[in-house]
Coordinates of C-alpha atoms in Angstrom, one line a residue:
M1 CA 138.6 221.5 139.3
H2 CA 138.1 220.5 143.0
S3 CA 140.2 217.4 142.7
K4 CA 141.7 215.7 145.8
T5 CA 144.6 213.3 146.2
L6 CA 144.8 210.9 149.2
H7 CA 148.0 209.2 150.2
F8 CA 148.2 205.8 152.0
P9 CA 151.0 203.8 153.7
S10 CA 151.7 201.7 150.6
A11 CA 150.4 200.6 147.3
R12 CA 149.4 197.3 148.8
H13 CA 147.4 199.1 151.5
L14 CA 145.6 201.2 148.9
S15 CA 144.8 198.1 146.8
G16 CA 143.4 196.4 149.9
L17 CA 140.9 199.3 150.4
Y18 CA 139.0 198.3 147.2
A19 CA 139.7 194.5 147.5
G20 CA 142.3 194.8 144.6
S21 CA 139.5 194.9 142.0
D22 CA 139.4 197.6 139.3
Q23 CA 135.7 196.7 138.9
N24 CA 135.1 198.0 142.4
L25 CA 136.8 201.3 141.5
T26 CA 134.5 201.6 138.5
A27 CA 131.5 200.8 140.6
A28 CA 132.6 203.6 143.1
E29 CA 133.0 206.1 140.2
I30 CA 129.4 205.4 139.1
A31 CA 127.8 205.4 142.5
L32 CA 129.7 208.5 143.8
G33 CA 129.8 210.5 140.6
V34 CA 133.6 211.0 140.4
R35 CA 136.7 209.8 138.5
L36 CA 139.3 207.8 140.4
I37 CA 142.9 207.4 139.4
T38 CA 145.4 205.2 141.4
R39 CA 149.1 205.2 141.2
E40 CA 151.6 203.6 143.6
D41 CA 150.3 204.6 147.1
W42 CA 148.0 207.5 146.2
L43 CA 144.4 207.9 144.9
K44 CA 143.3 211.0 143.0
I45 CA 139.7 211.9 143.0
E46 CA 138.4 214.2 140.2
P47 CA 135.0 215.5 139.4
A48 CA 133.1 213.6 136.7
T49 CA 132.7 216.7 134.6
G50 CA 132.8 215.8 130.9
N51 CA 131.8 212.1 131.5
P52 CA 128.0 211.9 130.9
K53 CA 127.9 208.3 132.3
L54 CA 129.3 209.4 135.6
E55 CA 127.6 212.8 135.8
T56 CA 124.1 211.3 135.5
Q57 CA 124.6 208.9 138.4
N58 CA 125.1 211.5 141.0
S59 CA 123.2 214.8 141.4
K60 CA 125.7 216.4 143.8
P61 CA 127.8 219.4 142.8
P62 CA 131.4 218.3 141.7
S63 CA 133.0 219.6 144.9
E64 CA 130.5 217.7 147.1
A65 CA 130.9 214.5 145.1
V66 CA 134.7 214.7 145.5
A67 CA 134.4 215.3 149.2
L68 CA 132.0 212.4 149.6
A69 CA 134.4 210.0 147.7
A70 CA 137.3 211.2 149.9
D71 CA 135.3 210.5 153.1
F72 CA 134.4 207.1 151.7
F73 CA 138.1 206.1 151.1
N74 CA 139.2 207.6 154.4
F75 CA 136.5 205.6 156.2
L76 CA 137.8 202.4 154.5
H77 CA 141.3 203.3 155.7
A78 CA 140.1 203.8 159.3
A79 CA 138.0 200.6 159.2
R80 CA 140.9 198.6 157.9
G81 CA 143.0 200.0 160.7
Q82 CA 140.5 198.5 163.1
G83 CA 141.1 195.1 161.5
L84 CA 138.3 195.0 158.9
A85 CA 139.4 192.8 156.0
I86 CA 137.7 194.5 153.0
R87 CA 136.2 192.0 150.5
T88 CA 134.3 193.0 147.5
P89 CA 130.9 192.6 149.2
D90 CA 132.1 194.8 152.1
F91 CA 133.4 197.5 149.7
L92 CA 130.1 197.6 147.7
R93 CA 127.9 197.6 150.8
I94 CA 129.9 200.5 152.4
M95 CA 130.0 202.3 149.1
E96 CA 126.3 202.1 148.7
S97 CA 125.8 203.4 152.2
F98 CA 127.9 206.4 151.5
A99 CA 126.1 207.0 148.2
R100 CA 122.8 207.0 150.2
G101 CA 124.2 209.6 152.6
E102 CA 124.6 207.2 155.5
G103 CA 128.4 207.8 156.0
A104 CA 127.9 209.5 159.4
T105 CA 126.0 206.5 160.8
L106 CA 128.6 204.1 159.6
R107 CA 131.3 206.2 161.1
A108 CA 129.5 206.2 164.4
L109 CA 129.3 202.4 164.2
Y110 CA 133.1 202.0 163.8
D111 CA 134.0 204.8 166.2
A112 CA 132.4 202.9 169.1
P113 CA 132.7 199.2 168.0
L114 CA 130.7 196.5 169.8
V115 CA 132.6 193.2 169.9
I116 CA 131.2 189.8 170.8
A117 CA 134.0 187.3 171.6
T118 CA 133.7 183.5 171.1
N119 CA 136.3 180.8 171.2
R120 CA 136.8 180.7 167.4
K121 CA 136.3 184.2 166.3
T122 CA 135.5 187.8 167.3
I123 CA 132.2 189.0 165.8
V124 CA 131.7 192.7 165.1
P125 CA 128.3 194.0 163.8
K126 CA 128.7 195.2 160.2
T127 CA 125.8 197.6 160.0
L128 CA 124.2 200.2 162.3
G129 CA 121.1 198.0 162.4
Q130 CA 123.2 195.0 163.6
K131 CA 124.8 197.2 166.3
L132 CA 121.5 198.4 167.6
Y133 CA 120.2 194.9 167.6
L134 CA 123.2 193.6 169.7
Q135 CA 122.8 196.5 172.1
S136 CA 119.1 195.5 172.6
I137 CA 120.1 191.9 173.3
L138 CA 122.7 193.0 175.9
K139 CA 120.2 195.2 177.8
N140 CA 116.8 193.5 177.5
P141 CA 115.6 190.1 178.8
V142 CA 113.5 189.5 175.6
V143 CA 114.3 190.8 172.1
F144 CA 112.6 190.1 168.8
G145 CA 114.8 190.4 165.7
I146 CA 112.6 190.6 162.6
G147 CA 113.9 191.0 159.0
P148 CA 114.9 189.5 155.7
A149 CA 117.5 186.7 155.1
G150 CA 121.1 187.7 155.4
T151 CA 120.8 190.3 158.1
G152 CA 122.6 188.2 160.7
K153 CA 119.7 188.2 163.1
T154 CA 120.1 184.6 164.2
Y155 CA 123.9 184.5 163.9
L156 CA 124.3 187.5 166.2
A157 CA 121.9 186.2 168.7
M158 CA 123.8 182.9 168.8
A159 CA 127.1 184.8 169.2
A160 CA 125.6 186.7 172.1
A161 CA 124.5 183.4 173.7
V162 CA 127.9 181.8 173.3
S163 CA 129.6 184.9 174.7
A164 CA 127.2 184.9 177.7
L165 CA 128.0 181.2 178.4
L166 CA 131.7 181.8 178.2
K167 CA 131.4 184.7 180.6
N168 CA 129.4 182.5 183.0
E169 CA 126.4 184.9 182.7
V170 CA 124.2 181.9 182.0
Q171 CA 124.5 178.2 182.7
R172 CA 123.2 176.9 179.4
I173 CA 122.2 177.7 175.9
I174 CA 118.9 176.5 174.4
L175 CA 118.5 176.8 170.6
T176 CA 115.1 175.9 169.1
R177 CA 113.1 176.1 165.9
P178 CA 109.6 175.0 165.0
A179 CA 109.7 171.9 162.8
V180 CA 107.4 173.1 160.2
E181 CA 106.8 170.9 157.1
A182 CA 108.0 173.2 154.3
G183 CA 106.6 171.2 151.4
E184 CA 107.4 167.7 152.8
A185 CA 105.6 165.6 155.4
L186 CA 107.8 164.5 158.2
G187 CA 106.2 161.0 158.2
F188 CA 107.4 160.3 154.7
L189 CA 111.0 161.4 155.4
P190 CA 113.5 158.5 156.2
G191 CA 114.8 157.7 159.6
D192 CA 113.7 157.9 163.2
L193 CA 112.3 161.1 164.8
E194 CA 115.8 162.5 165.5
E195 CA 116.9 162.0 161.9
K196 CA 113.6 163.5 160.6
I197 CA 114.0 166.8 162.6
L198 CA 117.8 167.2 162.1
P199 CA 117.5 169.1 158.8
Y200 CA 115.4 171.8 160.6
L201 CA 118.1 172.2 163.2
R202 CA 121.2 171.9 161.0
P203 CA 121.6 175.7 160.4
L204 CA 121.9 176.2 164.2
Y205 CA 124.6 173.5 164.5
D206 CA 126.5 175.1 161.6
A207 CA 126.5 178.5 163.2
L208 CA 127.5 177.0 166.6
H209 CA 130.5 175.2 165.0
D210 CA 131.6 178.6 163.6
M211 CA 131.9 179.9 167.1
L212 CA 133.1 176.9 169.2
D213 CA 135.5 174.1 168.5
A214 CA 133.8 170.9 167.4
A215 CA 135.0 169.0 170.5
D216 CA 133.6 171.7 172.7
V217 CA 130.2 171.6 170.9
T218 CA 130.1 167.8 171.4
R219 CA 131.1 168.0 175.0
L220 CA 128.7 170.8 176.0
T221 CA 125.9 169.1 174.1
E222 CA 126.4 165.8 175.8
K223 CA 126.4 167.5 179.2
G224 CA 123.2 169.4 178.4
V225 CA 124.9 172.8 178.6
I226 CA 124.0 173.4 174.9
E227 CA 120.6 172.1 173.8
I228 CA 119.3 172.2 170.3
A229 CA 115.8 170.9 170.0
P230 CA 112.4 171.5 168.1
L231 CA 110.1 174.0 169.7
A232 CA 107.6 171.3 170.7
Y233 CA 110.3 170.0 173.2
M234 CA 109.9 173.3 175.2
R235 CA 106.3 172.7 176.3
G236 CA 105.9 172.3 180.1
R237 CA 109.4 173.5 181.0
T238 CA 110.7 176.5 182.9
L239 CA 114.0 177.6 181.4
S240 CA 116.1 179.3 184.1
N241 CA 119.7 180.6 184.0
A242 CA 119.7 180.1 180.2
F243 CA 120.1 182.1 177.0
I244 CA 117.3 180.9 174.7
V245 CA 117.1 181.6 171.0
L246 CA 114.0 180.8 169.0
D247 CA 114.8 180.9 165.2
E248 CA 112.3 180.8 162.3
A249 CA 109.7 182.2 164.6
Q250 CA 107.5 183.2 161.7
N251 CA 106.5 179.5 161.5
T252 CA 105.1 179.5 165.1
T253 CA 101.4 179.7 165.7
P254 CA 100.1 182.2 168.2
E255 CA 99.6 179.4 170.7
Q256 CA 103.2 178.2 170.2
M257 CA 104.6 181.7 170.6
M258 CA 102.8 182.2 173.9
M259 CA 103.9 178.8 175.1
F260 CA 107.5 179.6 174.3
L261 CA 107.6 183.1 175.8
T262 CA 106.1 181.8 179.1
R263 CA 109.0 179.4 179.5
L264 CA 111.2 182.3 180.6
G265 CA 112.7 181.6 184.0
E266 CA 114.9 183.4 186.5
E267 CA 118.1 184.9 185.2
S268 CA 117.3 184.0 181.6
R269 CA 117.3 185.9 178.3
M270 CA 115.4 185.2 175.1
V271 CA 115.9 186.2 171.5
V272 CA 113.2 185.5 168.9
T273 CA 114.2 185.8 165.3
G274 CA 112.1 185.5 162.1
D275 CA 111.3 186.7 158.6
I276 CA 107.6 187.5 158.1
T277 CA 108.0 187.2 154.3
Q278 CA 108.9 183.5 154.6
I279 CA 106.0 181.9 156.4
D280 CA 105.6 178.2 155.7
L281 CA 102.5 177.6 157.9
P282 CA 99.3 176.3 156.3
R283 CA 97.1 179.1 154.9
S284 CA 94.6 178.6 157.6
K285 CA 97.1 179.3 160.4
Q286 CA 98.1 182.7 161.6
S287 CA 101.8 183.4 162.4
G288 CA 102.6 184.0 166.0
L289 CA 105.4 186.4 165.0
L290 CA 102.9 188.6 163.1
E291 CA 100.6 188.8 166.2
V292 CA 103.1 189.1 169.0
R293 CA 104.2 192.7 168.2
R294 CA 100.7 194.0 168.6
I295 CA 100.4 192.3 172.0
L296 CA 103.7 192.9 173.6
Q297 CA 105.1 196.1 172.0
N298 CA 104.6 198.3 175.1
I299 CA 106.0 196.1 177.8
P300 CA 109.3 197.3 179.4
G301 CA 112.1 194.8 179.0
I302 CA 110.7 193.5 175.6
E303 CA 112.2 195.1 172.6
F304 CA 111.4 194.7 168.9
H305 CA 114.2 195.3 166.3
T306 CA 113.3 195.4 162.6
F307 CA 116.0 194.9 160.1
S308 CA 115.9 196.4 156.6
G309 CA 117.5 195.4 153.3
S310 CA 120.4 197.7 154.1
D311 CA 121.4 195.3 156.9
V312 CA 121.9 192.4 154.5
V313 CA 125.5 191.2 154.9
R314 CA 125.6 188.4 152.4
H315 CA 126.5 188.8 148.7
P316 CA 125.4 192.2 147.4
L317 CA 123.0 190.5 145.0
V318 CA 121.0 189.2 148.0
L319 CA 119.9 192.8 148.8
K320 CA 118.9 193.4 145.2
I321 CA 116.9 190.2 145.2
I322 CA 115.1 191.2 148.4
E323 CA 114.3 194.7 147.0
A324 CA 113.1 193.2 143.7
Y325 CA 110.7 190.8 145.5
E326 CA 109.4 193.7 147.7
S327 CA 108.8 195.8 144.7
Y328 CA 106.9 192.9 143.0
R329 CA 104.8 192.1 146.0
N330 CA 104.1 195.8 146.9
P331 CA 104.0 197.9 143.7
I332 CA 103.9 201.7 144.2
G333 CA 100.4 202.9 144.9
T334 CA 99.3 199.9 147.0
E335 CA 98.8 200.2 150.8
D336 CA 99.4 196.5 151.6
G337 CA 102.2 195.5 153.9
P338 CA 104.8 192.9 153.2
A339 CA 103.2 189.9 151.5
E340 CA 103.5 186.6 153.2
K341 CA 104.8 183.5 151.4
R342 CA 102.1 180.8 151.4

């Protein structure tokens, strides 16, 4: 019947591979088209023959389905050996990648791990897209990371910036966002200018505190080594020996994008991130992020990296939400690109 039994170091180790959730095993049975039986420290994988519910989910021959499931659990075992703590979202994300036939690319990702070290945590890209993005950041002076929410495009850029600072590769970090009025006028918000723009910059502070101790963030900010400011504050400056991250770049105008990119000084690196489906500019204004690829795509040293839904590393439902919106905005048979939120 082409069944296969896998043995692991302990029952606890085996349970850790599927986050201790029987629901995860059921999801794997449906996605991979097999029947899974666990006892003690072993996992038996059987063909789904005779179970219509499982048979209809996977068109592979029984022997191939069993082999795929075995590869999946062996991969989880190897990844856990590299220190990956497998949570339910991780299990489901990896499972879906194997079901789509992307096991080889995932294996390549973990065979040659790329690690970014910060004071508080070590950050490892969780998808092949994230790994290629980080590689681009490490080898190019200017990188654009474009994609949906939850792909880690800003978080990984900030991790690379913090790592570069800790290694003395740059003398300062500059983090910036356009202060676009997403439904509210700044003039009607309470407080002085600094208090008005703080909500726009808060996500950058939150990510920074995830990588550095609070005392270090305060100290480096007071000394000007770390600067977090609205994009308008960049005008007229030359940013040398710095790692500069522009977040929410879909809300820049073409003029702002050109202004920002021409701030690049000696020994500096820039990463520009944005989601072209989440544009908050007035309808009459074009997004600088939509325009810039057409202008700069053939210049050496500038690289564009586009994330897909498979790079989403938040809750698995986030990917399904993104896919549902894409299907709604671009039904089959239309030739339109991604719709912009207006």
